[in-house]
Amino acid sequence: MPSVTPWIAEYLWVAGQNTYSDLRSKYKTMTTVSIEKAALMDMPVWNFDGSSTGQHRGHNTEIVIRPVALFPHPFIENAKAVLAECYYPEGDVERCNTRKIASDIFAAHKEEEPMFGLEQEYFIYKNGKPFMWPENGYPAPQGNYYCGNGTQVTGRELALEHYQACLRTGLKISGVNAEVAPSQWEFQIGPCIGVEQGDHMIMARWIYQKIAEKYGLEINYEPKPIKGDWNGSGCHMNFSTKAMREDGGLEVIKAACERLGKTFLEDVKFYGGNNIERMTGAHETSKLSEFTYGIGTRHTSVRIGNDVAKNGKGYFEDRRPASNIDPYIATARLFSSSLGYEGPSTSHLEPQPWWDALAAEVARSAAK
C-alpha cells in the first residue's frame, strides 16, 4: 500500500461564549488519506477538554467534535480547515451548538430554499480603541469615510488581506467596503442556502481572528462600541425563499413582513446582545421597540429594494440584526418567523437585561 504524505487538519469550533471571538481550533496530522483525495467523510471525530472552554457538564469534561464542513486552509499550504460541531460524550447536542438547531429547522423546510446574504460590520481595534484613532479626542466627524479613498481611511490593508484569505478558503464572500466611521469596515457573506450561511460566516470570522492575532489587533463586533454621534455596527440579513424569487414574489415578501410585525418583540432577542444601544432610530437605524418596513428605506426595520419593487420579486433586507449575532440561530429565526414556522425559542439564549425594558417600552407605546 503506497504511503500517504502527512498533512495538517485544523479543526475549529464555536466554544461557549459567542460565535465571533470564542472560536477555538487545534491541529491534527492526517496520514490515512492524501490531502488531494480528502473529503468530509474522511475526517475523524475528535475531542477536546471542555473544562478549559467552559463547555463541559459534570465530571466528564470531554467534548466531542464532529466534522460538518471541509475547506482549503487559508494560511497553511499542506492543510485543510475542518469546521466541527460540539457534542457531549453521551451523544447529546452541546448547549452552545446552535448550528444543529438551525440545521434541523432548515432541513424540515428545505423545499423553501431559504437564501441569505449577511453584511458583517465591525471595527478594527488596537489596545482597546479604534485602530489609528487619535490618542486623545476623536477623528473628524463622519461623512468622508464610507466607501472612501484617501488618508482618512484606515485599515484597508487588513480588510483586503481578510478578503483574499476568504477567497482562498472557498467562502462565498461577495464584497468588502469601508463603513461610515473610521476603522469601521464591512464584508458580505452570501448568497448561501440554509445552514451554509452560518458556516461561511463562522469561517470568515475565524479567518479574521487569525489575521488580527498576527498583527496584535482585535476585530470588534460590539453593536455600539463608540458612544455618541458615531454609527454602530450591524449585520443586516438579506433573505428570500424560492417563492419570493419567482414571479409574484413581492406579495410573498410583503406577507412575510406582516408576519414579522407580529413577532418582532421576540425576534429581536435573537439579533445580538446590547442591540438596544444601536437601534435608536438614529444613524440609519429604526427603533427596536417597533416594526416597520418600506420600499428603499433605511430607517425602517426591513427594507424592500427599489429593484425588487420594480421587478415584483426578489428579497428583503432585515436591518435590525447587530454585528455580534449568532449567524445560525439568527438566520433560523428570521426564516421561521417570516414563514410562520416554529423556530428557535428563547430557551436557547442567555436572558438579557434589556428584554424587560424593551417590552415595557412597547407596552407604553401600545397604551397611548
Coordinates of C-alpha atoms in Angstrom, one line a residue:
M1 CA 0.0 0.0 0.0
P2 CA 1.5 3.3 -1.0
S3 CA 2.4 5.7 1.8
V4 CA 0.5 9.0 2.3
T5 CA 2.3 12.2 2.7
P6 CA 1.3 13.6 6.1
W7 CA -0.7 16.8 6.1
I8 CA -2.5 19.0 8.6
A9 CA -6.2 19.3 9.5
E10 CA -7.0 22.3 11.7
Y11 CA -10.3 21.6 13.5
L12 CA -12.3 24.6 14.6
W13 CA -15.4 25.0 16.6
V14 CA -17.7 27.5 18.3
A15 CA -16.9 27.5 22.0
G16 CA -19.1 28.6 24.9
Q17 CA -19.0 32.4 25.0
N18 CA -20.0 33.6 21.5
T19 CA -19.7 33.0 17.7
Y20 CA -17.2 35.7 16.9
S21 CA -14.3 35.9 19.4
D22 CA -14.6 32.5 21.1
L23 CA -13.7 30.3 18.1
R24 CA -11.2 27.6 19.1
S25 CA -9.1 25.3 17.0
K26 CA -6.3 22.7 17.2
Y27 CA -4.2 20.7 14.7
K28 CA -4.2 17.1 13.7
T29 CA -1.7 15.2 11.5
M30 CA -3.5 13.2 8.8
T31 CA -1.9 10.0 7.3
T32 CA -5.0 7.9 6.4
V33 CA -5.9 9.7 3.2
S34 CA -4.0 12.1 0.9
I35 CA -4.8 15.8 1.1
E36 CA -5.8 15.7 -2.6
K37 CA -8.4 13.0 -2.0
A38 CA -9.6 14.1 1.4
A39 CA -13.4 14.5 1.8
L40 CA -15.5 15.4 4.7
M41 CA -16.4 11.7 5.3
D42 CA -12.6 11.0 5.8
M43 CA -12.2 13.4 8.7
P44 CA -12.4 11.6 12.0
V45 CA -14.5 12.6 15.0
W46 CA -12.2 14.2 17.6
N47 CA -12.5 15.7 21.1
F48 CA -11.1 18.3 23.4
D49 CA -11.1 19.3 27.1
G50 CA -14.4 21.1 27.7
S51 CA -13.3 22.2 31.2
S52 CA -10.8 24.6 29.6
T53 CA -13.5 26.2 27.4
G54 CA -16.4 26.2 29.9
Q55 CA -18.4 23.8 27.9
H56 CA -18.3 20.6 29.9
R57 CA -21.0 19.3 32.2
G58 CA -20.4 17.1 35.3
H59 CA -17.2 15.3 35.9
N60 CA -16.8 14.0 32.3
T61 CA -15.1 17.0 30.7
E62 CA -14.7 15.7 27.2
I63 CA -16.4 17.4 24.4
V64 CA -16.7 15.5 21.1
I65 CA -16.3 17.5 17.8
R66 CA -17.9 16.1 14.7
P67 CA -16.8 17.5 11.3
V68 CA -19.5 19.2 9.3
A69 CA -17.6 21.1 6.6
L70 CA -14.2 21.0 5.0
F71 CA -12.3 23.9 3.4
P72 CA -9.0 24.7 1.9
H73 CA -6.8 26.2 4.6
P74 CA -6.2 29.9 4.0
F75 CA -2.8 30.1 5.6
I76 CA -1.1 26.7 5.6
E77 CA -0.2 25.1 2.2
N78 CA -0.4 21.4 3.2
A79 CA -3.6 21.7 5.3
K80 CA -7.4 21.8 5.4
A81 CA -9.7 23.6 7.7
V82 CA -12.4 21.4 9.4
L83 CA -15.5 23.1 10.8
A84 CA -16.9 20.9 13.6
E85 CA -20.0 20.8 15.8
C86 CA -19.8 20.1 19.6
Y87 CA -21.5 17.2 21.4
Y88 CA -21.3 15.7 24.9
P89 CA -19.7 12.2 25.2
E90 CA -23.2 10.7 25.6
G91 CA -24.2 12.0 22.2
D92 CA -26.4 14.9 23.3
V93 CA -26.0 18.2 21.5
E94 CA -23.7 20.5 23.4
R95 CA -25.7 23.5 24.8
C96 CA -23.9 26.1 22.6
N97 CA -24.3 24.1 19.4
T98 CA -26.8 26.4 17.7
R99 CA -25.7 25.0 14.3
K100 CA -27.7 21.8 15.0
I101 CA -30.8 23.8 15.9
A102 CA -30.6 25.8 12.6
S103 CA -29.7 22.8 10.5
D104 CA -32.8 20.9 11.8
I105 CA -35.1 23.8 11.0
F106 CA -33.8 24.3 7.5
A107 CA -33.8 20.6 6.8
A108 CA -37.5 20.4 7.8
H109 CA -38.4 23.0 5.2
K110 CA -35.8 22.5 2.5
E111 CA -38.4 23.0 -0.2
E112 CA -38.4 26.7 0.7
E113 CA -34.8 27.1 -0.4
P114 CA -34.0 29.9 2.1
M115 CA -31.3 32.1 0.7
F116 CA -29.3 34.6 2.8
G117 CA -26.7 37.3 2.4
L118 CA -25.2 38.8 5.6
E119 CA -23.5 42.2 5.8
Q120 CA -21.0 42.0 8.6
E121 CA -19.9 45.3 10.0
Y122 CA -17.0 45.6 12.5
F123 CA -14.4 47.9 13.9
I124 CA -10.6 47.3 13.9
Y125 CA -9.3 47.9 17.4
K126 CA -5.8 48.2 18.9
N127 CA -5.1 48.5 22.6
G128 CA -8.8 48.9 23.5
K129 CA -9.6 51.7 21.0
P130 CA -10.3 52.0 17.2
F131 CA -7.2 51.5 15.1
M132 CA -5.4 54.7 14.2
W133 CA -7.8 57.0 16.1
P134 CA -6.1 59.9 17.9
E135 CA -4.5 59.2 21.3
N136 CA -6.7 62.0 22.7
G137 CA -10.1 63.0 21.3
Y138 CA -11.8 61.9 18.2
P139 CA -11.1 61.9 14.4
A140 CA -13.0 64.2 12.0
P141 CA -16.8 63.7 12.1
Q142 CA -18.5 61.0 9.9
G143 CA -19.0 61.9 6.3
N144 CA -15.8 61.1 4.3
Y145 CA -15.2 57.6 5.4
Y146 CA -17.9 55.5 3.8
C147 CA -16.5 53.8 0.7
G148 CA -13.9 56.5 0.8
N149 CA -10.4 56.6 -0.6
G150 CA -7.5 58.6 0.8
T151 CA -5.6 59.2 4.0
Q152 CA -8.8 59.5 6.1
V153 CA -9.5 55.7 5.5
T154 CA -7.7 53.3 7.9
G155 CA -7.5 49.6 7.9
R156 CA -7.8 48.9 4.2
E157 CA -4.7 46.6 4.1
L158 CA -6.2 44.4 6.8
A159 CA -9.7 44.3 5.2
L160 CA -8.2 43.3 1.9
E161 CA -6.0 40.6 3.4
H162 CA -9.1 39.1 5.0
Y163 CA -10.9 39.3 1.7
Q164 CA -8.2 37.4 -0.1
A165 CA -7.9 34.8 2.6
C166 CA -11.7 34.2 2.5
L167 CA -11.5 33.7 -1.3
R168 CA -8.6 31.2 -0.9
T169 CA -10.8 29.3 1.6
G170 CA -13.6 29.0 -0.9
L171 CA -16.0 31.1 1.1
K172 CA -18.9 32.9 -0.6
I173 CA -17.7 36.3 0.2
S174 CA -19.4 38.8 -2.2
G175 CA -17.7 42.1 -1.3
V176 CA -16.0 44.5 1.1
N177 CA -16.3 48.2 1.8
A178 CA -15.2 50.9 4.2
E179 CA -18.0 51.9 6.5
V180 CA -19.3 55.2 8.0
A181 CA -16.9 55.6 10.8
P182 CA -13.1 55.5 10.6
S183 CA -11.6 52.0 11.1
Q184 CA -15.1 50.5 10.6
W185 CA -15.5 48.1 7.7
E186 CA -17.9 45.6 6.3
F187 CA -17.7 42.3 4.5
Q188 CA -20.6 40.4 2.9
I189 CA -21.1 36.7 3.1
G190 CA -23.5 35.1 0.7
P191 CA -25.7 34.3 -1.1
C192 CA -25.9 31.0 0.7
I193 CA -28.6 28.4 1.2
G194 CA -29.7 27.4 4.7
V195 CA -27.1 26.5 7.3
E196 CA -24.3 27.2 4.8
Q197 CA -24.8 30.9 5.6
G198 CA -23.8 30.3 9.2
D199 CA -20.9 28.0 8.3
H200 CA -19.3 30.6 5.9
M201 CA -19.8 33.4 8.4
I202 CA -18.1 31.5 11.2
M203 CA -15.3 30.6 8.9
A204 CA -14.9 34.3 7.8
R205 CA -14.8 35.4 11.5
W206 CA -12.3 32.7 12.3
I207 CA -10.0 33.8 9.5
Y208 CA -10.2 37.4 10.8
Q209 CA -9.2 36.2 14.2
K210 CA -6.1 34.6 12.8
I211 CA -5.1 37.8 10.8
A212 CA -5.7 40.1 13.8
E213 CA -3.7 37.8 16.0
K214 CA -0.7 38.2 13.7
Y215 CA -0.8 42.0 13.9
G216 CA -1.7 42.3 17.6
L217 CA -5.2 43.7 16.7
E218 CA -8.8 43.0 17.6
I219 CA -11.9 42.7 15.5
N220 CA -14.6 44.4 17.5
Y221 CA -18.2 43.2 16.9
E222 CA -19.9 45.2 19.6
P223 CA -23.1 46.9 18.3
K224 CA -22.2 50.3 19.6
P225 CA -18.6 50.4 20.7
I226 CA -18.2 54.2 20.3
K227 CA -20.9 56.2 22.2
G228 CA -22.2 59.5 20.8
D229 CA -22.5 60.6 17.2
W230 CA -20.9 57.6 15.6
N231 CA -22.5 54.7 13.8
G232 CA -22.9 51.4 15.4
S233 CA -22.2 48.0 13.8
G234 CA -24.8 45.8 12.4
C235 CA -25.2 42.5 10.4
H236 CA -28.0 43.2 8.1
M237 CA -29.6 40.0 6.8
N238 CA -30.8 39.8 3.2
F239 CA -33.3 37.0 2.8
S240 CA -35.5 35.3 0.3
T241 CA -37.2 32.0 -0.4
K242 CA -37.9 30.3 -3.7
A243 CA -41.4 31.8 -3.8
M244 CA -40.0 35.3 -3.2
R245 CA -37.6 35.0 -6.1
E246 CA -40.3 33.9 -8.5
D247 CA -42.9 35.9 -10.3
G248 CA -45.4 37.3 -7.8
G249 CA -42.7 37.2 -5.1
L250 CA -43.2 40.8 -4.0
E251 CA -46.6 39.8 -2.4
V252 CA -44.9 36.9 -0.6
I253 CA -42.3 39.3 0.7
K254 CA -45.0 41.7 2.0
A255 CA -46.8 38.8 3.7
A256 CA -43.6 37.8 5.4
C257 CA -43.1 41.4 6.6
E258 CA -46.7 41.3 8.0
R259 CA -45.8 38.2 10.0
L260 CA -42.6 39.8 11.3
G261 CA -44.7 42.7 12.6
K262 CA -46.5 40.2 14.9
T263 CA -43.4 38.5 16.3
F264 CA -40.8 41.3 16.4
L265 CA -40.6 41.6 20.1
E266 CA -39.4 38.0 20.4
D267 CA -37.4 38.1 17.1
V268 CA -35.1 40.9 18.2
K269 CA -33.9 38.8 21.1
F270 CA -32.1 36.6 18.5
Y271 CA -30.5 39.6 16.9
G272 CA -27.5 40.2 19.1
G273 CA -26.6 41.4 22.6
N274 CA -26.9 45.1 23.6
N275 CA -28.5 45.8 20.3
I276 CA -30.8 48.3 22.0
E277 CA -27.8 50.7 22.2
R278 CA -27.5 50.7 18.4
M279 CA -31.2 50.6 17.4
T280 CA -32.3 54.1 18.5
G281 CA -33.9 55.5 15.3
A282 CA -30.7 57.4 14.5
H283 CA -27.6 56.6 12.4
E284 CA -29.6 54.7 9.7
T285 CA -31.5 52.5 12.2
S286 CA -35.1 52.0 13.2
K287 CA -36.3 51.8 16.8
L288 CA -36.0 48.3 18.3
S289 CA -39.4 48.8 20.0
E290 CA -41.4 48.8 16.8
F291 CA -41.6 47.1 13.5
T292 CA -41.7 48.9 10.2
Y293 CA -41.0 48.2 6.5
G294 CA -40.8 50.2 3.3
I295 CA -39.6 50.4 -0.2
G296 CA -36.0 51.7 -0.5
T297 CA -36.0 52.8 3.2
R298 CA -33.0 52.7 5.6
H299 CA -34.8 54.0 8.7
T300 CA -37.1 51.0 8.9
S301 CA -36.8 47.5 10.4
V302 CA -37.0 46.0 6.9
R303 CA -36.1 47.4 3.6
I304 CA -37.5 46.2 0.3
G305 CA -35.2 47.3 -2.5
N306 CA -36.4 49.6 -5.3
D307 CA -35.3 47.0 -7.8
V308 CA -37.4 44.3 -6.1
A309 CA -40.5 46.5 -6.1
K310 CA -39.9 47.2 -9.8
N311 CA -39.3 43.6 -10.8
G312 CA -42.1 42.3 -8.5
K313 CA -39.8 39.6 -6.9
G314 CA -36.5 39.2 -5.1
Y315 CA -35.6 39.5 -1.5
F316 CA -35.8 41.8 1.5
E317 CA -33.2 43.2 4.0
D318 CA -33.7 42.9 7.7
R319 CA -31.7 45.8 9.1
R320 CA -32.1 45.1 12.8
P321 CA -29.5 42.4 13.5
A322 CA -26.4 43.5 15.4
S323 CA -22.8 42.8 14.4
N324 CA -22.5 40.2 17.2
I325 CA -25.3 37.9 16.1
D326 CA -25.0 34.2 16.2
P327 CA -25.5 33.6 12.4
Y328 CA -27.0 30.2 12.9
I329 CA -29.8 30.9 15.3
A330 CA -30.5 34.4 13.8
T331 CA -31.0 33.2 10.3
A332 CA -33.1 30.3 11.5
R333 CA -35.3 32.7 13.5
L334 CA -35.8 35.1 10.6
F335 CA -36.7 32.2 8.3
S336 CA -39.2 30.7 10.8
S337 CA -40.9 34.0 11.7
S338 CA -41.1 35.1 8.1
L339 CA -43.0 32.0 7.0
G340 CA -44.9 31.3 10.2
Y341 CA -43.0 28.1 11.2
E342 CA -42.0 27.1 14.6
G343 CA -38.4 28.4 15.2
P344 CA -35.7 28.6 17.8
S345 CA -37.0 29.5 21.3
T346 CA -35.5 32.0 23.7
S347 CA -34.6 29.0 25.9
H348 CA -31.5 28.8 23.6
L349 CA -30.5 32.3 24.6
E350 CA -29.0 33.9 27.7
P351 CA -31.5 36.3 29.1
Q352 CA -30.6 40.0 28.6
P353 CA -31.5 42.9 31.0
W354 CA -32.8 45.0 28.1
W355 CA -35.5 42.5 27.2
D356 CA -37.8 43.7 30.0
A357 CA -37.1 47.3 29.3
L358 CA -37.9 46.8 25.7
A359 CA -41.2 45.0 26.5
A360 CA -42.2 47.8 28.8
E361 CA -41.5 50.4 26.1
V362 CA -43.6 48.6 23.7
A363 CA -46.4 48.3 26.2
R364 CA -46.3 52.0 26.9
S365 CA -46.5 52.8 23.2
A366 CA -49.4 50.5 22.7
A367 CA -51.3 52.2 25.6
K368 CA -51.1 55.6 24.0

